[in-house]
Amino acid sequence: MFLLGKVSWLLAAAALALSLAVPNGYNFGIAILFIVSLLLPFLKVRFSLSRQDYIITSAFLIYFIFTTFFIYLYGWNTRDFDRPSRFLLVAPVLFLLLHVDGYRKLLWAGATWGAIFASVVALYERYYLGLPRAMGAEYPIMFGDTSILLGFISAVAALYFFAKRQYYLLALAILGFIAGSLGSILSGSRGGWVGIPIILVFMLWHSRDLLGKRVVLGVFGVCLVGALTVLAIPQLGVSKKIEQTVQSVQLYLDGEPNTSLGLRFEMWKGALYMFESSPVFGVGEYGAKEFKQRLANEGVISEQAVVFDHAHNEYLNALSLTGIVGFLALMAVYLVPLRLFLRKMREYKNNWNVKAYAMAGALVPMSYMDFALSQSMFSHNIGVMMYVFPIVFFWAAVRWAEKEYTEGLAAESLKVNKSD
């Protein structure tokens, strides 16, 4: 059982580390981990799931059930089950990790090396191959958003190692944060940049007692200088992207929708029309193209906006295709895990053995809720895989760290009672 625990957590870490390093790298560790999880019924382990374990599993299950309903309602194409099935198949992986202890600290290494590998891929593509945007084996937006997510988790790892006074690992984790940010910058994915200040403030606020006022101000200052430096280096392309954003908005206001940002506005407009047409269940994935073509024929939206498969906004995509019912299922998938992780952060606000894993877990839905403003993350394999599985990885890590803490308290109490 001990060996199974070591292998299981190593596979979880490998999924993070290889997510952007090689094509479909996230599948490697997760596929094997899922196969291993199927052995759980044959092992002599007792299931003692908590109410919160059931809640987080139920949120994913409900999303899968509603997605299945919409697939049936709008065509029942078995191909459409691929991505939603991950919300169901993640359950046995969670059960496995909740029942086999191991080196959960490997998750920090997985995220950190995943971010570093992403930056290596990005640097190679931008400055050796000469590509305009780093993308690895994914779309640039998916690459950039996943890279910054790994960078955020690396930043939490830095807080964990700071609390442990493990300074070599602290330095490596900081490098991971910088690398993850660099991968996002070189991908040119502006949507992921919006949440960086908010998430950094969130992390600094919740670590103010650990770091102290001087360190918090110092980190804030370093981040500010870093941001200004990034803007000042033209080769990174950030200032150019910001200029293009401003120009695109101005062009759109002047009646020119056919820019990168302008087409997004057109897709969002079309999505709102679809939602208005069918607010309860939406128009369905297969009805959306016909609906958009009709809007284009009437001159409501640009013809070029019709070719896109989704609205480049997860919220509007859900509202337009699945109506308010699908939208509520989507929000449950975001908010239920987020609430559970935030609750653990409050319960163990001074215990970084637990709090760090809870903070890392909370950053997954927080980041995705930011990414969702400019991309339909769940329309891509990597978007689904790098959401549901990191959540269960860090939730299981929280539960083991929590158990370790409570058992330690019980042992201390027993010693005190014996001494009395």
XYZ file of C-alpha atoms in Angstrom:
420
model
C 0.000 0.000 0.000
C 2.900 2.320 0.784
C 4.376 1.694 -2.673
C 0.984 2.333 -4.282
C 0.796 5.664 -2.465
C 4.240 6.717 -3.671
C 3.456 5.763 -7.270
C 0.030 7.447 -7.228
C 1.287 10.801 -6.004
C 4.272 10.619 -8.363
C 1.867 10.153 -11.278
C -0.191 13.126 -10.103
C 2.948 15.265 -10.004
C 3.998 13.973 -13.439
C 0.680 15.123 -14.900
C 1.477 18.674 -13.795
C 5.134 18.550 -14.801
C 4.521 17.185 -18.308
C 1.298 19.101 -19.051
C 2.978 21.509 -21.487
C 6.398 19.903 -21.868
C 5.270 17.335 -24.440
C 2.124 16.931 -26.573
C -0.776 15.788 -24.382
C 1.696 15.459 -21.507
C -1.073 15.788 -18.917
C -2.548 12.516 -20.189
C 0.502 10.454 -19.279
C 0.278 10.568 -15.502
C -3.506 10.873 -15.389
C -4.211 7.886 -17.656
C -2.013 5.587 -15.597
C -3.411 7.041 -12.376
C -6.950 6.316 -13.561
C -6.042 2.711 -14.418
C -4.449 2.303 -10.989
C -7.584 3.750 -9.361
C -9.648 0.912 -10.859
C -7.734 -1.478 -8.582
C -9.101 0.233 -5.474
C -12.150 -2.071 -5.032
C -9.778 -5.043 -4.892
C -7.589 -3.544 -2.176
C -8.250 -3.959 1.511
C -9.099 -0.345 2.264
C -12.073 1.100 4.064
C -13.930 3.988 2.489
C -14.409 6.791 4.989
C -15.310 9.734 2.800
C -16.292 12.984 4.457
C -19.351 15.040 3.609
C -17.098 17.528 1.824
C -15.586 14.753 -0.309
C -19.089 13.841 -1.437
C -19.928 17.500 -2.116
C -16.958 18.098 -4.409
C -17.612 14.813 -6.224
C -21.307 15.630 -6.565
C -20.550 19.006 -8.168
C -18.569 17.273 -10.910
C -21.188 14.546 -11.258
C -24.029 17.063 -11.616
C -22.101 18.893 -14.345
C -21.586 15.595 -16.175
C -25.281 14.679 -15.856
C -26.490 18.023 -17.187
C -23.967 17.936 -20.026
C -25.194 14.450 -20.913
C -28.750 15.764 -20.909
C -27.829 18.543 -23.345
C -25.945 16.140 -25.599
C -29.077 13.973 -25.740
C -31.308 17.011 -26.243
C -29.291 18.396 -29.137
C -28.111 15.397 -31.125
C -26.630 12.620 -28.980
C -23.282 12.465 -30.739
C -21.017 10.104 -28.774
C -18.016 12.249 -29.739
C -19.415 14.972 -27.491
C -19.001 12.790 -24.383
C -15.207 12.931 -24.518
C -14.508 16.082 -22.521
C -17.509 15.960 -20.134
C -16.641 12.353 -19.213
C -13.568 13.663 -17.358
C -15.871 15.146 -14.733
C -17.095 11.619 -14.037
C -13.814 9.716 -14.467
C -12.018 11.965 -11.999
C -14.029 10.441 -9.119
C -12.080 7.139 -8.810
C -8.814 9.094 -8.937
C -9.998 11.211 -6.016
C -11.045 8.100 -4.070
C -7.639 6.535 -4.722
C -5.667 9.564 -3.540
C -7.870 9.868 -0.458
C -6.970 6.308 0.526
C -3.262 6.064 -0.260
C -0.885 8.419 1.482
C 2.376 9.267 -0.183
C 4.668 12.103 -1.088
C 2.021 14.751 -1.623
C 4.817 17.325 -1.566
C 5.627 16.071 -5.061
C 2.737 18.233 -6.278
C 4.889 21.293 -5.624
C 7.702 19.821 -7.706
C 5.264 18.868 -10.460
C 3.815 22.380 -10.756
C 7.207 24.081 -10.503
C 8.879 21.915 -13.133
C 5.760 22.114 -15.289
C 6.060 25.910 -15.293
C 9.804 25.759 -16.019
C 9.300 23.313 -18.896
C 6.561 25.571 -20.290
C 8.941 28.543 -20.342
C 11.616 26.458 -22.087
C 9.100 25.467 -24.780
C 7.971 29.093 -25.101
C 11.514 30.461 -25.409
C 12.398 27.807 -27.997
C 9.354 28.552 -30.123
C 9.563 32.331 -29.939
C 13.304 32.914 -30.266
C 14.610 29.810 -32.053
C 11.720 28.863 -34.324
C 10.595 32.482 -34.674
C 6.916 31.795 -34.046
C 4.790 34.869 -33.278
C 3.203 33.164 -30.244
C 4.311 30.257 -28.058
C 1.827 27.412 -28.110
C 3.542 24.062 -27.602
C 1.096 21.407 -28.780
C -1.935 23.537 -27.825
C -3.619 26.725 -28.947
C -1.636 29.772 -27.734
C -4.413 30.797 -25.331
C -4.595 27.331 -23.763
C -0.808 27.165 -23.511
C -0.524 30.603 -21.919
C -3.363 30.106 -19.450
C -2.081 26.703 -18.330
C 1.424 28.128 -17.987
C 0.311 30.955 -15.696
C -1.793 28.514 -13.653
C 1.333 26.413 -13.034
C 3.135 29.642 -12.167
C 0.487 30.559 -9.592
C 0.755 27.123 -7.962
C 4.546 27.549 -7.917
C 4.057 30.833 -6.054
C 2.043 28.983 -3.401
C 4.828 26.394 -3.262
C 7.203 29.275 -2.517
C 5.026 30.287 0.437
C 5.007 26.684 1.666
C 8.791 26.396 1.499
C 9.177 29.826 3.120
C 7.081 28.588 6.029
C 9.316 25.495 6.196
C 12.487 27.597 5.919
C 13.604 25.414 2.992
C 15.315 28.163 1.058
C 16.752 26.172 -1.866
C 13.300 24.850 -2.695
C 11.909 28.343 -2.108
C 14.253 29.696 -4.792
C 13.218 26.947 -7.211
C 9.528 27.662 -6.591
C 10.057 31.397 -7.215
C 11.785 30.452 -10.469
C 8.710 28.378 -11.306
C 6.446 31.383 -10.785
C 8.641 33.553 -13.018
C 8.825 30.782 -15.634
C 5.058 30.244 -15.653
C 4.505 33.977 -16.078
C 7.062 34.069 -18.891
C 5.322 31.216 -20.696
C 2.071 33.157 -20.531
C 3.714 36.370 -21.736
C 5.375 34.668 -24.708
C 2.078 33.055 -25.681
C 0.530 36.508 -26.012
C -2.586 35.340 -24.156
C -3.929 38.576 -22.738
C -6.869 36.966 -20.948
C -4.613 35.255 -18.436
C -2.874 38.508 -17.575
C -6.039 40.129 -16.220
C -6.137 37.902 -13.152
C -2.449 38.169 -12.222
C -2.776 41.292 -9.997
C -5.937 39.972 -8.336
C -4.472 36.562 -7.572
C -1.174 38.027 -6.344
C -3.081 40.313 -3.966
C -5.126 37.299 -2.814
C -1.965 35.316 -2.043
C -0.163 38.192 -0.342
C -3.204 39.047 1.788
C -3.604 35.477 3.000
C 0.112 35.134 3.723
C 0.625 38.493 5.434
C 0.990 36.903 8.871
C 3.545 34.429 7.528
C 5.611 36.927 5.556
C 5.275 40.044 7.679
C 4.611 43.571 6.473
C 8.152 44.209 5.184
C 8.290 41.096 3.052
C 4.775 41.664 1.690
C 5.672 45.213 0.669
C 8.961 43.959 -0.748
C 7.235 41.281 -2.840
C 4.672 43.818 -4.020
C 7.472 46.180 -5.018
C 9.392 43.459 -6.855
C 6.246 42.440 -8.755
C 5.582 46.058 -9.705
C 9.147 46.535 -10.945
C 8.894 43.220 -12.785
C 5.682 44.288 -14.511
C 7.209 47.620 -15.581
C 10.304 45.789 -16.853
C 8.160 43.424 -18.910
C 6.350 46.413 -20.428
C 9.678 48.094 -21.207
C 11.137 45.122 -23.138
C 9.684 45.267 -26.667
C 10.913 41.766 -27.553
C 8.409 40.290 -25.080
C 5.537 41.851 -26.979
C 3.423 42.819 -23.950
C 3.341 46.564 -24.645
C 2.501 45.815 -28.278
C -0.374 43.557 -27.209
C -1.748 46.296 -24.968
C -1.501 48.819 -27.800
C -3.308 46.401 -30.116
C -6.047 45.987 -27.514
C -6.618 49.724 -27.302
C -6.574 50.048 -31.099
C -9.009 47.138 -31.490
C -11.475 48.739 -29.090
C -11.236 52.034 -30.948
C -11.685 50.330 -34.321
C -14.712 48.459 -33.009
C -16.287 51.680 -31.779
C -15.606 53.147 -35.213
C -17.503 50.289 -36.875
C -14.661 47.874 -37.743
C -15.357 44.522 -35.995
C -12.868 42.324 -37.834
C -9.980 42.438 -35.396
C -9.011 39.848 -32.808
C -10.807 41.678 -30.005
C -13.575 42.974 -32.259
C -14.525 39.447 -33.330
C -14.722 38.481 -29.666
C -17.210 41.290 -29.123
C -19.184 39.990 -32.112
C -19.163 36.439 -30.729
C -20.331 37.718 -27.354
C -23.103 39.708 -29.033
C -24.201 36.607 -30.918
C -24.138 34.551 -27.711
C -26.420 37.050 -25.984
C -28.875 36.875 -28.881
C -28.869 33.080 -28.611
C -29.487 33.228 -24.879
C -32.327 35.705 -25.388
C -33.842 33.314 -27.944
C -33.707 30.272 -25.636
C -32.921 31.325 -22.055
C -33.687 28.043 -20.256
C -31.891 25.369 -22.302
C -30.014 27.412 -24.909
C -29.860 26.714 -28.639
C -27.444 23.774 -28.485
C -24.017 23.354 -30.029
C -25.348 22.257 -33.407
C -27.974 24.968 -33.577
C -25.512 27.733 -32.742
C -23.820 27.949 -36.147
C -27.113 28.200 -37.994
C -28.288 30.861 -35.535
C -25.060 32.879 -35.948
C -25.266 32.602 -39.726
C -28.765 34.042 -39.593
C -27.511 36.935 -37.455
C -24.683 37.541 -39.938
C -27.127 37.503 -42.875
C -29.187 40.142 -41.076
C -26.079 42.243 -40.459
C -26.286 41.887 -36.677
C -22.808 40.327 -36.334
C -19.786 40.021 -38.595
C -19.675 37.126 -41.064
C -16.197 36.251 -39.770
C -17.583 35.594 -36.289
C -19.703 32.713 -37.581
C -16.793 30.291 -38.121
C -15.786 30.089 -34.456
C -16.956 26.995 -32.565
C -17.507 28.774 -29.253
C -17.979 32.273 -27.875
C -14.460 32.679 -26.428
C -16.153 33.272 -23.092
C -17.121 30.314 -20.910
C -20.026 32.106 -19.232
C -21.631 33.357 -22.439
C -20.896 30.058 -24.145
C -22.829 28.215 -21.444
C -25.721 30.688 -21.527
C -26.025 30.582 -25.305
C -25.686 26.810 -25.795
C -27.243 25.435 -22.600
C -29.178 28.366 -21.153
C -29.496 29.238 -17.494
C -29.590 25.545 -16.543
C -26.166 24.861 -18.034
C -24.837 28.146 -16.686
C -25.802 27.197 -13.123
C -24.109 23.796 -13.543
C -20.963 25.594 -14.740
C -20.991 27.964 -11.770
C -21.394 25.017 -9.394
C -18.262 23.441 -10.869
C -16.404 26.694 -10.171
C -17.853 27.779 -6.854
C -18.272 24.505 -4.953
C -14.559 23.560 -5.017
C -13.567 27.187 -4.464
C -15.769 27.465 -1.376
C -14.439 24.200 0.068
C -10.811 25.226 -0.416
C -11.418 28.700 1.035
C -13.092 27.107 4.053
C -9.996 24.985 4.675
C -7.835 28.090 4.360
C -9.883 29.758 7.090
C -9.893 26.687 9.330
C -6.103 26.337 9.132
C -5.097 29.947 8.599
C -1.896 29.567 10.625
C -1.061 26.014 9.592
C 0.771 26.127 6.278
C 1.037 22.337 6.116
C -2.682 22.401 5.287
C -3.267 25.968 4.148
C -0.778 25.847 1.261
C -2.521 22.914 -0.415
C -5.896 24.592 0.133
C -4.623 27.843 -1.381
C -3.211 26.035 -4.420
C -6.529 24.252 -4.868
C -8.467 27.514 -4.586
C -6.309 29.100 -7.282
C -7.477 26.545 -9.858
C -11.147 27.690 -9.976
C -10.104 31.296 -9.359
C -7.777 31.203 -12.360
C -10.327 29.457 -14.546
C -12.991 32.001 -13.678
C -10.569 34.635 -14.981
C -9.619 32.623 -18.081
C -13.330 32.085 -18.769
C -13.737 35.784 -19.561
C -11.846 35.398 -22.833
C -11.803 31.657 -23.574
C -14.094 28.632 -23.394
C -11.649 26.475 -21.463
C -13.905 23.424 -21.234
C -14.118 23.277 -25.031
C -10.542 21.920 -25.051
C -9.136 18.679 -23.656
C -6.330 20.376 -21.756
C -8.812 22.874 -20.330
C -10.916 20.119 -18.758
C -8.013 17.907 -17.688
C -6.042 20.717 -16.050
C -9.121 21.776 -14.115
C -10.724 18.672 -12.638
C -7.576 16.682 -11.900
C -5.494 19.407 -10.176
C -8.552 20.130 -8.031
C -8.770 16.532 -6.808
C -4.977 16.335 -6.418
C -4.918 19.297 -4.065
C -8.158 18.355 -2.329
C -6.729 14.931 -1.474
C -3.507 16.628 -0.321
C -5.540 18.936 1.940
C -7.364 15.982 3.457
C -4.144 14.073 4.182
C -2.446 17.134 5.659
C -5.546 17.777 7.773
C -5.549 14.182 8.997
C -1.846 14.373 9.828
C -2.456 17.529 11.854
C -5.426 16.160 13.821
C -3.618 12.896 14.553
C -0.647 14.918 15.787
C -2.909 16.879 18.118
C -4.433 13.645 19.396
C -0.982 12.206 20.059
C 0.089 15.348 21.923
C -3.086 15.250 23.997
C -2.443 11.610 24.868
C 1.090 12.426 26.004
C -0.185 15.235 28.220
C -2.817 12.966 29.762
C -0.234 10.273 30.463
C 2.136 12.758 32.068
C -0.663 13.952 34.318
